[in-house]
mmCIF file of C-alpha atoms and ligand atoms in Angstrom:
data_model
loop_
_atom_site.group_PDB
_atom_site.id
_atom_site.type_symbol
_atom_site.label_atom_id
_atom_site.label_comp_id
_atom_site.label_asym_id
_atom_site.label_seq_id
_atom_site.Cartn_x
_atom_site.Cartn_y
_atom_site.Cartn_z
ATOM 1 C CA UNK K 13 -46.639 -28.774 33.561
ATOM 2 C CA UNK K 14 -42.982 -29.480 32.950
ATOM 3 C CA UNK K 15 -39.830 -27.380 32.871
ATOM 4 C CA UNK K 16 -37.655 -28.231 30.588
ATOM 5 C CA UNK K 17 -33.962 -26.858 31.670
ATOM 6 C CA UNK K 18 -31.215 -27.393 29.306
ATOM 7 C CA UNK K 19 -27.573 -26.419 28.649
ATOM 8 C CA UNK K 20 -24.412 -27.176 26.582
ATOM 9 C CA UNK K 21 -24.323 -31.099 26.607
ATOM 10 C CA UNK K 22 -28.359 -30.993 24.599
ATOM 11 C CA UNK K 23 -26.114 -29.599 21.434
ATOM 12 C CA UNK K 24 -22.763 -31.192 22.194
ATOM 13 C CA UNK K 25 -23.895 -33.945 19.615
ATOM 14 C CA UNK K 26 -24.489 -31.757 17.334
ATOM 15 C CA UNK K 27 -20.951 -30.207 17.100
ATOM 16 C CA UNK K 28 -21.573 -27.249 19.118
ATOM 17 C CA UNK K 29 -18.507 -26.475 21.395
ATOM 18 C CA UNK K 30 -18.504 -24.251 24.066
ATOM 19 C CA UNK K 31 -14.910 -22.784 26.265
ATOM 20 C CA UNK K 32 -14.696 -25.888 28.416
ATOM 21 C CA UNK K 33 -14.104 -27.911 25.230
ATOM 22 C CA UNK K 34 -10.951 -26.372 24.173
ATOM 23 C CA UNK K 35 -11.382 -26.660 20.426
ATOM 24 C CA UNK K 36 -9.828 -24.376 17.405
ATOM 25 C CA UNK K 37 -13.045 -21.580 17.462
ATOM 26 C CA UNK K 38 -12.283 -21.143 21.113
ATOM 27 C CA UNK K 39 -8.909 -21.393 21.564
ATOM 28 C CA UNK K 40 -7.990 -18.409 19.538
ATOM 29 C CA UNK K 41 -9.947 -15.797 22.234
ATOM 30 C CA UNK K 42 -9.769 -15.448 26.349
ATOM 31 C CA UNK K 43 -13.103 -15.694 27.534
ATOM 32 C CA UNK K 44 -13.200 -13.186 29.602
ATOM 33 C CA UNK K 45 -12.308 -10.746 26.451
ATOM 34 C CA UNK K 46 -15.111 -11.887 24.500
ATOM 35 C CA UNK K 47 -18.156 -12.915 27.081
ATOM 36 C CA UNK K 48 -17.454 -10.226 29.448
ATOM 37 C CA UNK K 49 -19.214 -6.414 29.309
ATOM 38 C CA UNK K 50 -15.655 -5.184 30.412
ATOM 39 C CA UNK K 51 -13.763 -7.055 26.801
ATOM 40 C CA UNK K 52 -16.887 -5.484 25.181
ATOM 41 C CA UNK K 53 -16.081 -2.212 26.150
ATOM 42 C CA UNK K 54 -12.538 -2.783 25.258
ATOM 43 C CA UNK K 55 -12.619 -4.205 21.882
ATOM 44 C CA UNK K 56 -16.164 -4.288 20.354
ATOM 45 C CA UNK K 57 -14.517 -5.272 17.028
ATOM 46 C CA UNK K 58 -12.883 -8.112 18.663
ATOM 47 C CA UNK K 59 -16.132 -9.536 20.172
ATOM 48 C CA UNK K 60 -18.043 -9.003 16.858
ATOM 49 C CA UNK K 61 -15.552 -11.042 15.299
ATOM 50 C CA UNK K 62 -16.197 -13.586 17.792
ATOM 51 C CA UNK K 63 -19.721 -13.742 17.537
ATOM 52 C CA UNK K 64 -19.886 -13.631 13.886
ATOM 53 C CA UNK K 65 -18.020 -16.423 13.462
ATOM 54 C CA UNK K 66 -19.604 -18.975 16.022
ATOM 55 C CA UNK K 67 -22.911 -16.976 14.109
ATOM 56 C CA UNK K 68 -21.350 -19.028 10.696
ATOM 57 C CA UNK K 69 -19.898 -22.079 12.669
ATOM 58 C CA UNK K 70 -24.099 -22.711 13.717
ATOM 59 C CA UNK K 71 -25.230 -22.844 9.772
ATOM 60 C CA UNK K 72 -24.528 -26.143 8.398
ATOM 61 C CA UNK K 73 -25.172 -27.783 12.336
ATOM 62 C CA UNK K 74 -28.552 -29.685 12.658
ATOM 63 C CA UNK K 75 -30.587 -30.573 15.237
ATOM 64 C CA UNK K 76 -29.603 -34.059 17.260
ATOM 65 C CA UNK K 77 -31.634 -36.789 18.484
ATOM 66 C CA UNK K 78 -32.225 -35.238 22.085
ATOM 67 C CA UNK K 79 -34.008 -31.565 20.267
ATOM 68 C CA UNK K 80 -36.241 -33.294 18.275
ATOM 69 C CA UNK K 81 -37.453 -35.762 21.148
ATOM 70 C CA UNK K 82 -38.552 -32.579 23.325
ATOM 71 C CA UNK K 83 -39.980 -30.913 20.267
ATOM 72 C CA UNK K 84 -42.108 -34.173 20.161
ATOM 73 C CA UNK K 85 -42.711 -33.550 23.470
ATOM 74 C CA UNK K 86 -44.098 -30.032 22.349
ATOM 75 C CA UNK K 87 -45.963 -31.459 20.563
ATOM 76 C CA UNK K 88 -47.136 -34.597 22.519
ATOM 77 C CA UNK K 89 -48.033 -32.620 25.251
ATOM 78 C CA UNK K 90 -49.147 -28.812 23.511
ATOM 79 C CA UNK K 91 -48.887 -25.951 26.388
ATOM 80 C CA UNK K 92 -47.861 -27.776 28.985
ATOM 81 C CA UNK K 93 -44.197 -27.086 28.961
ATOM 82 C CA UNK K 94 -41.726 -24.585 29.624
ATOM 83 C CA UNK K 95 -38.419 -24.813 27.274
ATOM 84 C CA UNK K 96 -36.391 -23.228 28.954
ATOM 85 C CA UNK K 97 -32.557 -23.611 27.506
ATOM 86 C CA UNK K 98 -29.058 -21.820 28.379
ATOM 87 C CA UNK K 99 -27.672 -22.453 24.521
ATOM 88 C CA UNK K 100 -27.510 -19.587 22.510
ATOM 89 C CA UNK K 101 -27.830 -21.765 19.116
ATOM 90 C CA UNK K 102 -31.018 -22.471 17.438
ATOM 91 C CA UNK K 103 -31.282 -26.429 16.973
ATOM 92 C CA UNK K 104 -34.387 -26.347 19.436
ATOM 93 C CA UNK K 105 -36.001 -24.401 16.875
ATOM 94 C CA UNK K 106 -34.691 -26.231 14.037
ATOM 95 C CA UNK K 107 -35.966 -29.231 15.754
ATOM 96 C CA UNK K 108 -39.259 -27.913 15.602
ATOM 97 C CA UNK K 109 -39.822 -26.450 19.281
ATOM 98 C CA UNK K 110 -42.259 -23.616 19.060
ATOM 99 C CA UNK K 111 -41.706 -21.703 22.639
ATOM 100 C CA UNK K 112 -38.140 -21.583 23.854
ATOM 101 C CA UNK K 113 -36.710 -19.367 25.870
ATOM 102 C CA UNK K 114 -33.373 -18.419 25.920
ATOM 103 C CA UNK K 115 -31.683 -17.900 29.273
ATOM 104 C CA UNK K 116 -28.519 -16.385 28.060
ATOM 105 C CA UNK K 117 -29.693 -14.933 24.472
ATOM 106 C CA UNK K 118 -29.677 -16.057 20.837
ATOM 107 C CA UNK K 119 -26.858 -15.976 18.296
ATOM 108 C CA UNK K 120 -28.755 -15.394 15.108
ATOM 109 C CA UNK K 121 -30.050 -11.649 16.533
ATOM 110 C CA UNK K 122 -29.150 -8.397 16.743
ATOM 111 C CA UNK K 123 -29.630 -5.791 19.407
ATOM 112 C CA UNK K 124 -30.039 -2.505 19.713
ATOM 113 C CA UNK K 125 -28.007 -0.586 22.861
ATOM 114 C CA UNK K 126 -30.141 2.552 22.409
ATOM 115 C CA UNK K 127 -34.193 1.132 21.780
ATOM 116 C CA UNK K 128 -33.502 -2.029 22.886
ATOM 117 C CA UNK K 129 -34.707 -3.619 19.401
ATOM 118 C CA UNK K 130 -33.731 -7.206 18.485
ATOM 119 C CA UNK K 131 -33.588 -8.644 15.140
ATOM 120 C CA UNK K 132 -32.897 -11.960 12.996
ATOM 121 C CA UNK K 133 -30.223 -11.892 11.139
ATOM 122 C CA UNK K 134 -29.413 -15.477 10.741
ATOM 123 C CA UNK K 135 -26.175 -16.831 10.115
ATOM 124 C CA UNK K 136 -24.741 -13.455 8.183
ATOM 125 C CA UNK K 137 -21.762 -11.172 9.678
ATOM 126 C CA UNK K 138 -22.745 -8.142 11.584
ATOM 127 C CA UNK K 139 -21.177 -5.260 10.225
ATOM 128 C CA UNK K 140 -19.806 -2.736 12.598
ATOM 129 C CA UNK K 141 -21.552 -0.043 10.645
ATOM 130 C CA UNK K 142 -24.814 -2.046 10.510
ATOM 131 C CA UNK K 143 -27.376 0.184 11.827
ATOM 132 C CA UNK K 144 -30.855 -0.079 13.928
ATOM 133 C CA UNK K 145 -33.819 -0.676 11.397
ATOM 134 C CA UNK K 146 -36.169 0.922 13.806
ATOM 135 C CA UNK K 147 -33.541 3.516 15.574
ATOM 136 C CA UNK K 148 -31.125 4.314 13.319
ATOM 137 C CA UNK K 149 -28.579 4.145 15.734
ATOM 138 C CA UNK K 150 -24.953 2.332 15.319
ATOM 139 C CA UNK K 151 -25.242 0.742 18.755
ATOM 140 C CA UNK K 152 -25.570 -2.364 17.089
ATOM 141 C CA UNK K 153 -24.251 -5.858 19.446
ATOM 142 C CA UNK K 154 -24.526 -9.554 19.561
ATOM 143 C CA UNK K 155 -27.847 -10.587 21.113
ATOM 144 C CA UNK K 156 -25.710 -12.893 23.825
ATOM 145 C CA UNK K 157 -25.815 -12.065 27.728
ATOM 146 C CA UNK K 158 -22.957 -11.615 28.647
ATOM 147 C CA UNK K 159 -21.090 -11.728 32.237
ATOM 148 C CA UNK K 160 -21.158 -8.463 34.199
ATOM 149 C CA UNK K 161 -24.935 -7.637 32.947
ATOM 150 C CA UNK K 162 -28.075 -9.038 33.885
ATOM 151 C CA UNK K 163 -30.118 -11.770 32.179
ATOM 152 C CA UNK K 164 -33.741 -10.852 32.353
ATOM 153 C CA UNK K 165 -34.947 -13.755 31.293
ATOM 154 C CA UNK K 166 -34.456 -15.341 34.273
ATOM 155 C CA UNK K 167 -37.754 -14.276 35.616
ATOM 156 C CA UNK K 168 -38.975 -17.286 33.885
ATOM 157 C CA UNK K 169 -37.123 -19.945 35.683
ATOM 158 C CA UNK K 170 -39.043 -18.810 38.690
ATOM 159 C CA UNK K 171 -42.245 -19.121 36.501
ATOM 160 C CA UNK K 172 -41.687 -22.367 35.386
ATOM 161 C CA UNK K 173 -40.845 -23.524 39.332
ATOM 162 C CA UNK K 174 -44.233 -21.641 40.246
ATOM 163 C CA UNK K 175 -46.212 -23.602 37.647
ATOM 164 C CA UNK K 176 -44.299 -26.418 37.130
ATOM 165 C CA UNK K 177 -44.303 -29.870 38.817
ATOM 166 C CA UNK K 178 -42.062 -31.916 36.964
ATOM 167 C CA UNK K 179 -38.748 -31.026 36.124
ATOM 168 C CA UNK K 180 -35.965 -32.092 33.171
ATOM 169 C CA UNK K 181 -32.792 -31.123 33.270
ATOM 170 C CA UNK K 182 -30.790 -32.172 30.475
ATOM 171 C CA UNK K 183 -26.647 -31.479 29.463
ATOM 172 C CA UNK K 184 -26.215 -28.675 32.560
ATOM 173 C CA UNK K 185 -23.282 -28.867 34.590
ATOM 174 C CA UNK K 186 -24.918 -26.652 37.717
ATOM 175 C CA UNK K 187 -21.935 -24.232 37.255
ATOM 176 C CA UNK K 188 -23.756 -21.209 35.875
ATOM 177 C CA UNK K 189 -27.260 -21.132 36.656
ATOM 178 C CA UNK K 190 -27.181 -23.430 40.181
ATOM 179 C CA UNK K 191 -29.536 -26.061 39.579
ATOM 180 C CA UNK K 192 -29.416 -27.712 42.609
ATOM 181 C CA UNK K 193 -32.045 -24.870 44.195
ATOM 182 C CA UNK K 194 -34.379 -25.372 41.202
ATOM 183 C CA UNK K 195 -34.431 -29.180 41.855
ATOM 184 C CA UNK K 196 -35.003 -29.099 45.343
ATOM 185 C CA UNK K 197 -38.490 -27.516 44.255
ATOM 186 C CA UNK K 198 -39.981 -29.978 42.578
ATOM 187 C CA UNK K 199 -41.053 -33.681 43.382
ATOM 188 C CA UNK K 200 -40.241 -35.324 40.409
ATOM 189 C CA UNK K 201 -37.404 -34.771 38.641
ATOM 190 C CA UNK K 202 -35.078 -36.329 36.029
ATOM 191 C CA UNK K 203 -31.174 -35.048 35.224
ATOM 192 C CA UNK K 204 -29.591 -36.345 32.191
ATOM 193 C CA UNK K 205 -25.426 -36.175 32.454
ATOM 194 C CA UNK K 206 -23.143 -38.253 30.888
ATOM 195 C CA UNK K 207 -20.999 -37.570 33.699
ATOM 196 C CA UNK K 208 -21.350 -37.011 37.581
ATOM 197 C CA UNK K 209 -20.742 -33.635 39.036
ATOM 198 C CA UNK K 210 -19.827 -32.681 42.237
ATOM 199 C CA UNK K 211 -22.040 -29.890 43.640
ATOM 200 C CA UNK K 212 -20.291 -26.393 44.205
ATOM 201 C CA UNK K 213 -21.964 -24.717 46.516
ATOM 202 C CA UNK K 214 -20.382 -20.808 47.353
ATOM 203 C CA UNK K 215 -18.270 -22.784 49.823
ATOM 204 C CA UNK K 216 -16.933 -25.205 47.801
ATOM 205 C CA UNK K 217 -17.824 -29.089 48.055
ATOM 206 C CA UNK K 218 -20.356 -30.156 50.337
ATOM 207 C CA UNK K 219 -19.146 -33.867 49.139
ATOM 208 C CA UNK K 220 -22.507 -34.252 47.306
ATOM 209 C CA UNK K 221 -22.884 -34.693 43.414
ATOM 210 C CA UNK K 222 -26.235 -32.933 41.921
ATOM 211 C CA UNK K 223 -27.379 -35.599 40.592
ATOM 212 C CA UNK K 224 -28.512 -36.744 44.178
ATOM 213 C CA UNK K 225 -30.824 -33.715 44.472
ATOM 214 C CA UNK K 226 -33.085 -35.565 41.536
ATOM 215 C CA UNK K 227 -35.598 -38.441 41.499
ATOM 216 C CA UNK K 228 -34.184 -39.789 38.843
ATOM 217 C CA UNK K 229 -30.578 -39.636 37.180
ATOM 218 C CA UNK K 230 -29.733 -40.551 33.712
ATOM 219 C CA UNK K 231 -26.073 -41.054 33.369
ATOM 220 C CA UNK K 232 -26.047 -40.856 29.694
ATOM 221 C CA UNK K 233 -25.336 -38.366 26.517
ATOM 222 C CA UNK K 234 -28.502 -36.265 25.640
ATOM 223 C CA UNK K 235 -29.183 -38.519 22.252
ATOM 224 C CA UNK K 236 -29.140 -41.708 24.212
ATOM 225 C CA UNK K 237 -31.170 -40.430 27.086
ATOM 226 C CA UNK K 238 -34.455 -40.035 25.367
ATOM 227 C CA UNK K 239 -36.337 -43.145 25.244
ATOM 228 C CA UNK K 240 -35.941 -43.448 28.969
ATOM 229 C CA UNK K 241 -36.744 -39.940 29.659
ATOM 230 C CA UNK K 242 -40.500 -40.487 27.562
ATOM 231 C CA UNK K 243 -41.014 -43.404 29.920
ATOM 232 C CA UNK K 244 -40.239 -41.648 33.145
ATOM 233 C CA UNK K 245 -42.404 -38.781 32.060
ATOM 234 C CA UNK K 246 -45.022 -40.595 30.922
ATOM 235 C CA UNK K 247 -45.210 -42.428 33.977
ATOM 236 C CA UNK K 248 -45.106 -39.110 36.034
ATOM 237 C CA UNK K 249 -47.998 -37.659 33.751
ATOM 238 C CA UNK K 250 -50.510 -40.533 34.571
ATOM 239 C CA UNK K 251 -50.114 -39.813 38.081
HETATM 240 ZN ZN1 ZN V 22 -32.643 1.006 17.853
#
């Protein structure tokens, strides 16, 4: 099976920014005030704001070159890999993928802080006095993990590495989930970066870039990446 591990630089070509890109969405909020439980708590407004607009910034952004090669891959290869992806935007889905799962949330839900129910709401505004279809209650937030609070659906990175034996990771920098564990699991694996990065470990540098912790590196953006990725994991599948 494969594990598919993906983060910001699979949507960058779509037009999907993100706080280390410094554009006009982001520059307007600290990100600790609006990704943090702690700016939550003090300014739920605020963060609503936030989210509803990045909510409306994803409606009119389609899915790039790099989603709809793994949705072929879906496809190509039916239940025998795990999407797993750190974006919070849906262009795997508008792509086509069937089973992703998002590591840090989605932006087009809604959940509920008292029953725990999530629902779609697309690309529409949430309402501060929107309230729980199934609860009734007005603990209504943004379906996005923030930091300070845990992200269960980790469990299913260590799912994928338990039934997994090749691994692509595609557009992650390594600097919130650590990748560099993950690839040392697996015996064939591919990273696609267009740029090098150096690994961090808790102690800083250890003068090694992650990409030297995977079988194969492809120093390219997502979009341009794909035709070589097929090949490699073609290759790996006839083994
Ligand atoms: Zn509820």
């Amino acid at each position: 099976m494969i594990m598919v591990f993906s983060g910001a630089g699979l949507s960058a070509e779509s037009g999907i920014r993100t706080f280390r890109d410094h554009d006009g969405l982001w520059e307007e909020y600290d990100v600790m005030q609006v990704c943090s439980t702690q700016g939550w708590e003090a300014d739920r407004e605020l963060v609503t704001q936030f989210y509803n607009a990045r909510r409306q910034d994803l409606k009119d952004k389609e899915a790039n070159r790099a989603h709809i090669t793994l949705a072929e891959l879906e496809k190509k290869y039916p239940n025998k890999i795990y999407n797993l992806t750190q974006n919070v935007d849906n262009l795997l889905e508008k792509a086509g993928c069937k089973n992703v799962i998002h590591l840090h949330g989605t932006l087009t839900d809604l959940r509920c802080e008292s029953c725990g129910h999530v629902w779609d709401i697309g690309y529409e505004k949430q309402n501060n006095h929107d309230a729980c279809p199934v609860c009734e209650s007005d603990l209504v937030r943004h379906n996005v993990v923030m930091f300070g609070e845990a992200a269960p659906a980790y469990q299913h990175i260590y799912e994928a590495i338990a039934n997994c034996k090749i691994l692509i990771a595609i557009g992650t920098s390594g600097q919130v989930i650590d990748i560099v564990p993950i690839a040392t699991e697996f015996h064939h694996s591919i990273l696609i970066n267009p740029k090098r990065e150096e690994y961090m470990t808790s102690f800083g540098s250890n003068g090694k870039y992650i990409d030297e912790y995977f079988e194969h590196f492809i120093q390219k953006n997502a979009g341009d990446s794909m035709d070589e990725m097929m090949s490699i994991i073609e290759e790996f599948m006839d083994v």
